[in-house]
GROMACS .gro file of C-alpha atoms in nm:
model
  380
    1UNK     CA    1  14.523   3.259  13.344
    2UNK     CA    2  14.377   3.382  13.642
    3UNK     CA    3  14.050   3.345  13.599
    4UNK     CA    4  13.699   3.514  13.631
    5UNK     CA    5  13.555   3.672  13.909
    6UNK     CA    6  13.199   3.572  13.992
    7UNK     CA    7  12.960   3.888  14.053
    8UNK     CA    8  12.914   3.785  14.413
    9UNK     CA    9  13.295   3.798  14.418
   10UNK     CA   10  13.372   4.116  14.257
   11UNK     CA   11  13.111   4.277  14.499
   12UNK     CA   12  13.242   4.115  14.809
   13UNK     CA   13  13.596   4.231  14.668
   14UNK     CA   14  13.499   4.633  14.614
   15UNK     CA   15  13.373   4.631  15.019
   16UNK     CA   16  13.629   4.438  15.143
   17UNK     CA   17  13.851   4.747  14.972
   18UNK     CA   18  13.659   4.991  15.086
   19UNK     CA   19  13.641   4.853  15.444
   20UNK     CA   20  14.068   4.905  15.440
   21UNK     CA   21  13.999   5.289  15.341
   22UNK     CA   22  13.767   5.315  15.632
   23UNK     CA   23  14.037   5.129  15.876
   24UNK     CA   24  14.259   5.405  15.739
   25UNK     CA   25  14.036   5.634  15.882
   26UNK     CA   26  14.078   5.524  16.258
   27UNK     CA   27  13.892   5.196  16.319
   28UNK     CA   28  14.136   4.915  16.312
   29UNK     CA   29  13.954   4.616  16.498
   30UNK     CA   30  13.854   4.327  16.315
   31UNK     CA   31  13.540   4.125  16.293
   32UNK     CA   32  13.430   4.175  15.951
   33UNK     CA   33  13.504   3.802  15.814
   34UNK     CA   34  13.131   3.757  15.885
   35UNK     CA   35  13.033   4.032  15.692
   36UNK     CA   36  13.219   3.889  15.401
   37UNK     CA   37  13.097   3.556  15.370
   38UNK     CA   38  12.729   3.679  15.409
   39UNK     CA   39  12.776   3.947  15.091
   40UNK     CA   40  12.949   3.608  14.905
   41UNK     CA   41  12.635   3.350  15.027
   42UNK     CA   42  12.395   3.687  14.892
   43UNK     CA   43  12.547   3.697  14.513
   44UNK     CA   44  12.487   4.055  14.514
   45UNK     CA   45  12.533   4.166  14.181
   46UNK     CA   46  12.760   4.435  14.045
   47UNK     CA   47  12.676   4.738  13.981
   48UNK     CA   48  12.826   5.012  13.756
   49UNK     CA   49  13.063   5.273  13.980
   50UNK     CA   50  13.026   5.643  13.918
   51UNK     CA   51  13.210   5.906  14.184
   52UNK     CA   52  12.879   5.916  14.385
   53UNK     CA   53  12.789   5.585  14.416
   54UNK     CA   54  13.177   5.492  14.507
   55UNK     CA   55  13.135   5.759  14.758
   56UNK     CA   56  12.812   5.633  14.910
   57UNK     CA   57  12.978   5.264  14.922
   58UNK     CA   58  13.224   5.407  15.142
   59UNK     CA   59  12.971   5.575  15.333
   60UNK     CA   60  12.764   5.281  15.390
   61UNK     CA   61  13.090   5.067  15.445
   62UNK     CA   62  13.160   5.330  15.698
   63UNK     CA   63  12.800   5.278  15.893
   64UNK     CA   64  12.814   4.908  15.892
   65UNK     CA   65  13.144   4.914  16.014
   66UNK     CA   66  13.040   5.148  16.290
   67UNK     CA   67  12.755   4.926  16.377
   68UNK     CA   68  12.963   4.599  16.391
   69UNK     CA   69  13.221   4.744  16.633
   70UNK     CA   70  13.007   4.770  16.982
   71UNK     CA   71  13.259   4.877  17.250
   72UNK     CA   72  13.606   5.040  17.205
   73UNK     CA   73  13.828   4.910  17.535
   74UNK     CA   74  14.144   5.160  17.547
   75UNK     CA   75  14.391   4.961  17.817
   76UNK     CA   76  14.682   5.041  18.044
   77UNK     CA   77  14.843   4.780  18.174
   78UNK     CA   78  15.224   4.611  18.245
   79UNK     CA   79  15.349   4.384  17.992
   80UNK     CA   80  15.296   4.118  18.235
   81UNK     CA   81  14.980   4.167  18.278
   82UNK     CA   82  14.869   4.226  17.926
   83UNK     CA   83  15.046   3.890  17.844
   84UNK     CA   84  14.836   3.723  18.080
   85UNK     CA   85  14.511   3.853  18.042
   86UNK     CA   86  14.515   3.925  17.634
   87UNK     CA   87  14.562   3.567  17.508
   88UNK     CA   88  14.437   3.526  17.097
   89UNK     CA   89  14.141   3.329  17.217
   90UNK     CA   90  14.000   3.617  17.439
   91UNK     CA   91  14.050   3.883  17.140
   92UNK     CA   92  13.946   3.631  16.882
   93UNK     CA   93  13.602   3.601  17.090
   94UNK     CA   94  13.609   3.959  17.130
   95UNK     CA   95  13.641   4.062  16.815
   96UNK     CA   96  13.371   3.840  16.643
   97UNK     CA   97  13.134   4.038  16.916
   98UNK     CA   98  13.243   4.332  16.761
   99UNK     CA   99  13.447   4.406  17.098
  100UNK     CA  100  13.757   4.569  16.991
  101UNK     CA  101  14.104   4.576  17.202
  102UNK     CA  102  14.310   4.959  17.156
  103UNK     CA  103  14.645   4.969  17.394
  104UNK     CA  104  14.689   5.323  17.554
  105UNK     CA  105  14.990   5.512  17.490
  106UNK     CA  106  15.116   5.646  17.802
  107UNK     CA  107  15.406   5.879  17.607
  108UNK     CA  108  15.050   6.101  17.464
  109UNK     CA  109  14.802   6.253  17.679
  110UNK     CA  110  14.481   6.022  17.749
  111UNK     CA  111  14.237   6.262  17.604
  112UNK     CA  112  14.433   6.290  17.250
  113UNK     CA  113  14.351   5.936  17.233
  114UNK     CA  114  14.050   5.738  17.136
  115UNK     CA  115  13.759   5.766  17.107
  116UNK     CA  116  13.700   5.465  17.411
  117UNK     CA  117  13.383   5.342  17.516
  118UNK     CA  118  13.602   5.187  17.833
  119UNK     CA  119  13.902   5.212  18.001
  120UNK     CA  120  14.073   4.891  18.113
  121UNK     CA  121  14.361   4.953  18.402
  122UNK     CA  122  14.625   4.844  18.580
  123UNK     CA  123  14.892   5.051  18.674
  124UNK     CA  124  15.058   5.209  19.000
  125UNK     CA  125  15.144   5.552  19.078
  126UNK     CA  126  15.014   5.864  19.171
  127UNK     CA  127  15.100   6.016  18.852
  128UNK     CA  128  14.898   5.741  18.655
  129UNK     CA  129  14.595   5.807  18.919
  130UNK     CA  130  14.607   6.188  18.841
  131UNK     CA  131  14.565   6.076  18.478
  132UNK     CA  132  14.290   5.850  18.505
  133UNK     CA  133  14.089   6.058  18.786
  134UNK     CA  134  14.128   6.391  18.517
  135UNK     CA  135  13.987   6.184  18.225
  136UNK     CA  136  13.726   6.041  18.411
  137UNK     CA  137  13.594   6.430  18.494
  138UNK     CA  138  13.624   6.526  18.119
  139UNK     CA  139  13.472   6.217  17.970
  140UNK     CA  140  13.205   6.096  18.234
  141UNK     CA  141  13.045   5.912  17.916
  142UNK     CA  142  13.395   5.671  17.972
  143UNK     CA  143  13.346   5.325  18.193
  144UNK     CA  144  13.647   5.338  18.403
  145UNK     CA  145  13.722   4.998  18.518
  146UNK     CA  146  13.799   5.110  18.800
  147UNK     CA  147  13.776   5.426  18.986
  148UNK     CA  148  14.150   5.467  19.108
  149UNK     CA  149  14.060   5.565  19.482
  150UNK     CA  150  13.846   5.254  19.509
  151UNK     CA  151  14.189   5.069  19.412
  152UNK     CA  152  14.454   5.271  19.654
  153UNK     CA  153  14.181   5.083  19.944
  154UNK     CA  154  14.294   4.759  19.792
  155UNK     CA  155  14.641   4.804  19.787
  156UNK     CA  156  14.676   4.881  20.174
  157UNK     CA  157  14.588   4.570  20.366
  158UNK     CA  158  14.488   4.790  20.668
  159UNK     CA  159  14.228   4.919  20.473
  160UNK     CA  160  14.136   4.633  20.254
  161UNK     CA  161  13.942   4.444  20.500
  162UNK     CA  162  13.742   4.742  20.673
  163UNK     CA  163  13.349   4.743  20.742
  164UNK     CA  164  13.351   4.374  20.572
  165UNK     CA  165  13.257   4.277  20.946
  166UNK     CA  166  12.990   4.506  20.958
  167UNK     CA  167  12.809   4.347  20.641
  168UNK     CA  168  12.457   4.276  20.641
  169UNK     CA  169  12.366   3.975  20.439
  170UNK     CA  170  12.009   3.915  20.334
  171UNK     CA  171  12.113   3.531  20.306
  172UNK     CA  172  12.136   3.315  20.584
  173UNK     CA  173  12.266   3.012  20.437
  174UNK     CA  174  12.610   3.149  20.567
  175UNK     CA  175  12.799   3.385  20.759
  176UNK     CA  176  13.108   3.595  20.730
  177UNK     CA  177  13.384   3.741  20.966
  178UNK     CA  178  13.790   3.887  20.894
  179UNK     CA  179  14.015   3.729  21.123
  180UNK     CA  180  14.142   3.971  21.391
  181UNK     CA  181  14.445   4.140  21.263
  182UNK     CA  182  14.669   4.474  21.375
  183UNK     CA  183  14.914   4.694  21.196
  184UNK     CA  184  15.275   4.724  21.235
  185UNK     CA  185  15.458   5.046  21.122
  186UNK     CA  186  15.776   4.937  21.286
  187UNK     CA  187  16.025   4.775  21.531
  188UNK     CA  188  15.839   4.455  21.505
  189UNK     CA  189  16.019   4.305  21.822
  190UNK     CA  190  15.879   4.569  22.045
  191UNK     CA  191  15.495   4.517  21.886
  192UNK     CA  192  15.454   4.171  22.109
  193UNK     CA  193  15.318   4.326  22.382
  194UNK     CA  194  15.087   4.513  22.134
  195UNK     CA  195  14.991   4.132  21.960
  196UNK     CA  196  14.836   4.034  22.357
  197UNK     CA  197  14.711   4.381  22.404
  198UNK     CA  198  14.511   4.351  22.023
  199UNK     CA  199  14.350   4.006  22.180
  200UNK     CA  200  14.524   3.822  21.920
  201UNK     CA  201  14.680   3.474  21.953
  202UNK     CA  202  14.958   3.280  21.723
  203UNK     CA  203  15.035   3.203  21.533
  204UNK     CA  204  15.016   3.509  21.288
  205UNK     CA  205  15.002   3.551  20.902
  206UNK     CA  206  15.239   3.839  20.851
  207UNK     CA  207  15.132   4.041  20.528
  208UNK     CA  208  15.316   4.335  20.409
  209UNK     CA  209  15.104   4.656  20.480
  210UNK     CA  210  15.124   4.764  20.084
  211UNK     CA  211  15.040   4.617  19.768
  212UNK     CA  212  15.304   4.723  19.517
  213UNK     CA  213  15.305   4.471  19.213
  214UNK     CA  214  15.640   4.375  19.353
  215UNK     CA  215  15.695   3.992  19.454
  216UNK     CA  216  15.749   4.101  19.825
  217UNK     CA  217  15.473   4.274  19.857
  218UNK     CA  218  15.278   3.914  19.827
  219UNK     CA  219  15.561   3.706  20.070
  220UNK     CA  220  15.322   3.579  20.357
  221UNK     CA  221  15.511   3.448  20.669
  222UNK     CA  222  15.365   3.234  20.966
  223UNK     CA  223  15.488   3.379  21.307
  224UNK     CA  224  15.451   3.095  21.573
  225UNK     CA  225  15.583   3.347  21.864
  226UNK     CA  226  15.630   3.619  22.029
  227UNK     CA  227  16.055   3.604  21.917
  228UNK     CA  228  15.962   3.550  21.605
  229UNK     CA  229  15.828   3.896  21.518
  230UNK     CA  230  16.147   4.053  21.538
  231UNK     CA  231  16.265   3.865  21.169
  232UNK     CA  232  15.987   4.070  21.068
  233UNK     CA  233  16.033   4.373  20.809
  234UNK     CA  234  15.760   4.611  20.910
  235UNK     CA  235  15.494   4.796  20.793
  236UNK     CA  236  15.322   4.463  20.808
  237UNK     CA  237  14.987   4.395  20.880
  238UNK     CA  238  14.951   4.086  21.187
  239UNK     CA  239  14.654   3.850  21.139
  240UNK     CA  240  14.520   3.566  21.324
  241UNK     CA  241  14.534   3.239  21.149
  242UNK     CA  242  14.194   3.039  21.132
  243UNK     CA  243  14.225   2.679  21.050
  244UNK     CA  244  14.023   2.604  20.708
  245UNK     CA  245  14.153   2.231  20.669
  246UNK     CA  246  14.383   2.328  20.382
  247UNK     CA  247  14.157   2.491  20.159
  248UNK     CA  248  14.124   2.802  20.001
  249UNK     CA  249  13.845   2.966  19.776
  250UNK     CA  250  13.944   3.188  19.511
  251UNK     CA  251  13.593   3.384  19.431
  252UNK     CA  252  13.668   3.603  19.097
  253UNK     CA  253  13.423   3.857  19.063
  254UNK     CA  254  13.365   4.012  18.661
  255UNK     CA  255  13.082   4.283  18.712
  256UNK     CA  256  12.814   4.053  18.803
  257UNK     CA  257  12.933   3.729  18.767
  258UNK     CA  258  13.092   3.488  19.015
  259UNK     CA  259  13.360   3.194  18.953
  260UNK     CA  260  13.510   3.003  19.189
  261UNK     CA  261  13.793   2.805  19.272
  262UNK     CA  262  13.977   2.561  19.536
  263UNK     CA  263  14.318   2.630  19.580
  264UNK     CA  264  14.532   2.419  19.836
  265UNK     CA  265  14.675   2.640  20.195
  266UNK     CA  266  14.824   2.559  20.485
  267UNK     CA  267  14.681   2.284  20.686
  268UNK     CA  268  14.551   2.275  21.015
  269UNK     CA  269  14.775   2.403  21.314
  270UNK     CA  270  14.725   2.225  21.613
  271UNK     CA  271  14.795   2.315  22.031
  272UNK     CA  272  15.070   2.024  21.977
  273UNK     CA  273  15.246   2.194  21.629
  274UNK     CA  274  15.267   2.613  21.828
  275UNK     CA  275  15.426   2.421  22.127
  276UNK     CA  276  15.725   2.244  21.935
  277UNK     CA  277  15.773   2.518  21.630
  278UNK     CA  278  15.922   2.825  21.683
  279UNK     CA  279  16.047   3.128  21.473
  280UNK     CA  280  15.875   3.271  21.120
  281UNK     CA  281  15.802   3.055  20.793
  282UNK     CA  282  15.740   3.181  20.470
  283UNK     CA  283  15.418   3.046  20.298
  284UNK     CA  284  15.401   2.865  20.009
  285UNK     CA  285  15.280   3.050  19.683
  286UNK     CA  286  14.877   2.926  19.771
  287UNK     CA  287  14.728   3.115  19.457
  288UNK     CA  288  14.890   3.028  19.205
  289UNK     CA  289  14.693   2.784  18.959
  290UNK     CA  290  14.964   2.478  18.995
  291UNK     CA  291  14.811   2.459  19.380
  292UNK     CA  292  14.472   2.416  19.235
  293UNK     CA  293  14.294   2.214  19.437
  294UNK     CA  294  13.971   2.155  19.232
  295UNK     CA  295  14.028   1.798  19.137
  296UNK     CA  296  14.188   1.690  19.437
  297UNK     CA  297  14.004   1.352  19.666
  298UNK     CA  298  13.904   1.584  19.958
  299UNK     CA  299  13.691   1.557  20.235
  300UNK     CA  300  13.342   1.663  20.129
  301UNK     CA  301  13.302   1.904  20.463
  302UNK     CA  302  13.649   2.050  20.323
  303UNK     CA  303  13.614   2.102  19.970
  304UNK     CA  304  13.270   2.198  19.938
  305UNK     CA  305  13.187   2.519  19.790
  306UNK     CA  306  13.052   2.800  19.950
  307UNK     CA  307  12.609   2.857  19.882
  308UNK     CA  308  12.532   3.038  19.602
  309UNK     CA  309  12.296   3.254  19.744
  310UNK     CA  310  12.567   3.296  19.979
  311UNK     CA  311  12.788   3.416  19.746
  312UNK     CA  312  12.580   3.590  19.600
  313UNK     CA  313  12.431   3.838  19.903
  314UNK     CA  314  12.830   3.863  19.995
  315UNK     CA  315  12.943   3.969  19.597
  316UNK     CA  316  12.669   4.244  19.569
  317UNK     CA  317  12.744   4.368  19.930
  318UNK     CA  318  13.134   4.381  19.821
  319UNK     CA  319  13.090   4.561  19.503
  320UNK     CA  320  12.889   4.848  19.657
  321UNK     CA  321  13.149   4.879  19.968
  322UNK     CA  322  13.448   4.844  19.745
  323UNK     CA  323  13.350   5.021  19.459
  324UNK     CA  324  13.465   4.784  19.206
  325UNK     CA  325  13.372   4.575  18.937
  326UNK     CA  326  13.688   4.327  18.879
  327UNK     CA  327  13.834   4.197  19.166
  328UNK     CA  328  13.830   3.828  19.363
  329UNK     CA  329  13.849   3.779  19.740
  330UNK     CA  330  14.043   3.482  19.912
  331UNK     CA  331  13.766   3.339  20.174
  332UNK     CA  332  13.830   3.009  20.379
  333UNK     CA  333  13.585   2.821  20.560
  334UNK     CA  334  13.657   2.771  20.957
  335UNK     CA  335  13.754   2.449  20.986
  336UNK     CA  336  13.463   2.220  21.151
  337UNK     CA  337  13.195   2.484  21.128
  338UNK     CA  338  12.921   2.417  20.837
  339UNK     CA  339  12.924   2.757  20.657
  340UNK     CA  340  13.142   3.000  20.844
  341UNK     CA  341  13.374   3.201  20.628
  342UNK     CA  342  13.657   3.414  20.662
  343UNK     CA  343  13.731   3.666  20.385
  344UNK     CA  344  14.137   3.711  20.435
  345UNK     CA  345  14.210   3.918  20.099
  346UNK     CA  346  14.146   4.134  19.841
  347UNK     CA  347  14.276   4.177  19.510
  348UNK     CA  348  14.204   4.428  19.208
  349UNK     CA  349  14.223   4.269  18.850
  350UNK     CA  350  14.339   3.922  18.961
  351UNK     CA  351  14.516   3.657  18.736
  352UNK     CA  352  14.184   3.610  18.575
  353UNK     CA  353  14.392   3.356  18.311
  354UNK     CA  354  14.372   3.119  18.600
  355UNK     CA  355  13.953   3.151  18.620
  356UNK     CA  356  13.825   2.867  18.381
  357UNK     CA  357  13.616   3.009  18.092
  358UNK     CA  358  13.737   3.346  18.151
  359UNK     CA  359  13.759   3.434  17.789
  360UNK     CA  360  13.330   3.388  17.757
  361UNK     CA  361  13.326   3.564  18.047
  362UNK     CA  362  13.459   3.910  17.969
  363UNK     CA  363  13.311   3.900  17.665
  364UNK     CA  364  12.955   3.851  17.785
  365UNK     CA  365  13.078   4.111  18.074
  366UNK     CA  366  13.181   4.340  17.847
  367UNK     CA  367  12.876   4.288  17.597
  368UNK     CA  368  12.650   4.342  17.914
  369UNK     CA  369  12.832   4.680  17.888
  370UNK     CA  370  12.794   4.774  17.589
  371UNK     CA  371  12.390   4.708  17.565
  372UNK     CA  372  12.375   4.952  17.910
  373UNK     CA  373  12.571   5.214  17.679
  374UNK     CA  374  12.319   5.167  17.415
  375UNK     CA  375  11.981   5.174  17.678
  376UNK     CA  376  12.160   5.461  17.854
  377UNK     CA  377  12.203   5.637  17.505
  378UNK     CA  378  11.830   5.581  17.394
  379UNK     CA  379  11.639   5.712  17.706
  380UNK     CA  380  11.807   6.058  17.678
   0.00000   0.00000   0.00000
């Protein structure tokens, strides 16, 4: 009635069982329908089961199964987050790379969990920083992506920006400045005087001084006077507005690889626009992937990409200063200059859903990782 199993069957049936006892064991990612279908396309035959050879089945099941799953990624991060960035098609891609997924539990203590190859973050709060900084000195072997202290820079915008100016790029075909910016702790009205003092002319992109994963802490306003300050809600952090034509780049950085995209901003300000507009306007939401500006008829001087080579020199001088491996950086290009750019903001572990291909490229990312683990283990 219900047939005959086929010998290739029966076999491919007995280590698809025994690969469920070893899940039992601990090892829950998937990525063994491969392994399947090649035992089924081999016809192995069956052979007669005593107690030791079901035992060394297991054990071999065991092996292959630890061969097959390359990197262990333990992650913390908000549900909105994990929403975001964990869509099917990047854990599907994963997991046939033998790249498996494991969500932290942040009720038990990090160490009691595991074992992780790396440790994929996102969270605020000294208490979570204390967690991370303690597991990173009692399992050094651990990627940390990243090291919290190189994150609390990104989150205050006073610090965000520092010694980018200082930069030396090897690469020529392009150079890049921060616009000139101050700080304001408080009474905004009385920091006018300050704004002249600083050097700095309006109109002014007013920033709130910390990064919280709050929606205010990403409300941008343009101040077109000195009046308009005081409608402020300090700490802030003041910077001069460059006009880019519109135009922003996006440049997502994953280890060592670079994507980029256009995103529309605020147009040009002219001497004509400061003298008739007065008070403080909030911006538009410019990063978000409806203002995508990659398909849009633009001028060519505009909407051209920044060099390679450019991007390049700038990327590999970032990740040293920063200390980080997953970030982007907001840059605009000066509006009628050929290749001067202005890099206006930092941000840790971006909305990488909005990078195209993004799935291919944490998975080669993370591969990249994984063969360095495996060098790094060999030359001991």
């Amino acid at each position: 009635m219900f047939g005959t199993l086929a010998s290739g069957d029966i076999e491919t049936a007995r280590l698809r069982r025994n690969l469920g006892v070893t899940r039992n064991l601990g090892f829950s990612c998937g990525g063994f329908e491969d392994l399947g279908m090649r035992l089924e396309d081999d016809n192995m035959k069956p052979r007669e089961e005593d107690d030791g050879e079901h035992v060394a089945e297991e054990t071999a099941s065991f092996e292959i199964q630890q061969q097959m799953q390359k990197l262990v990624v333990g992650y913390a991060l908000t549900s909105k987050k994990k929403k975001s960035f964990l869509q099917p098609k990047l854990e599907l891609m994963a997991r046939r790379k033998g790249i498996c997924f494991v969500a932290i539990d942040l009720n038990r203590p990090l160490s009691e969990q595991g074992p992780f190859d790396v440790v994929l973050h996102k969270l605020l709060g000294k208490e979570w920083q204390e967690v991370i900084e303690d597991y990173q000195q009692t399992h050094p072997e651990v990627t940390v992506l990243d090291p919290p202290s190189s994150i609390q820079r990104i989150y205050n915008r006073q610090s965000m920006l520092q010694g980018m100016a200082d930069l030396k790029l090897s690469d020529c075909s392009g150079s890049m400045f921060v616009p000139k910016q101050m700080v304001v702790l408080k009474d905004s009205a009385s920091s006018a005087d300050k704004v002249v003092e600083a050097g700095l002319k309006f109109p002014l992109v007013a920033k709130p001084l910390w990064i919280d994963g709050t929606a205010k802490s990403h409300q941008l306003f343009l101040a077109y006077d000195r009046r308009s300050l005081a409608e402020l809600d300090p700490p802030l952090v003041l910077q001069e507005f460059v006009n880019h034509g519109g135009v922003m780049f996006k440049v997502f950085v994953v280890g060592d690889i670079i994507k980029v995209v256009r995103r529309f901003s605020l147009p040009n300000i002219s001497n004509c626009d400061k003298a008739k507009v007065e008070g403080a306007f909030k911006f538009p939401r410019v990063s978000s992937s409806a203002a995508s500006a990659d398909n849009a008829d633009l001028d060519p001087s505009v909407a051209e990409l920044p060099p390679k080579s450019f991007l390049e020199a700038l990327v590999k001088e970032l990740r040293t200063l920063l200390g980080l491996r997953l970030f982007n950086i907001d840059m605009i290009r000066e509006h009628g200059s050929k290749n001067v750019f202005y890099v206006i903001d930092v941000n840790y572990f971006p909305g990488y859903g909005k990078m195209p291909d993004y799935e291919q490229v944490f998975v080669d990312f993370f591969q990249n990782l994984a063969q360095a683990r495996h060098k790094k283990r060999h030359c001991k």
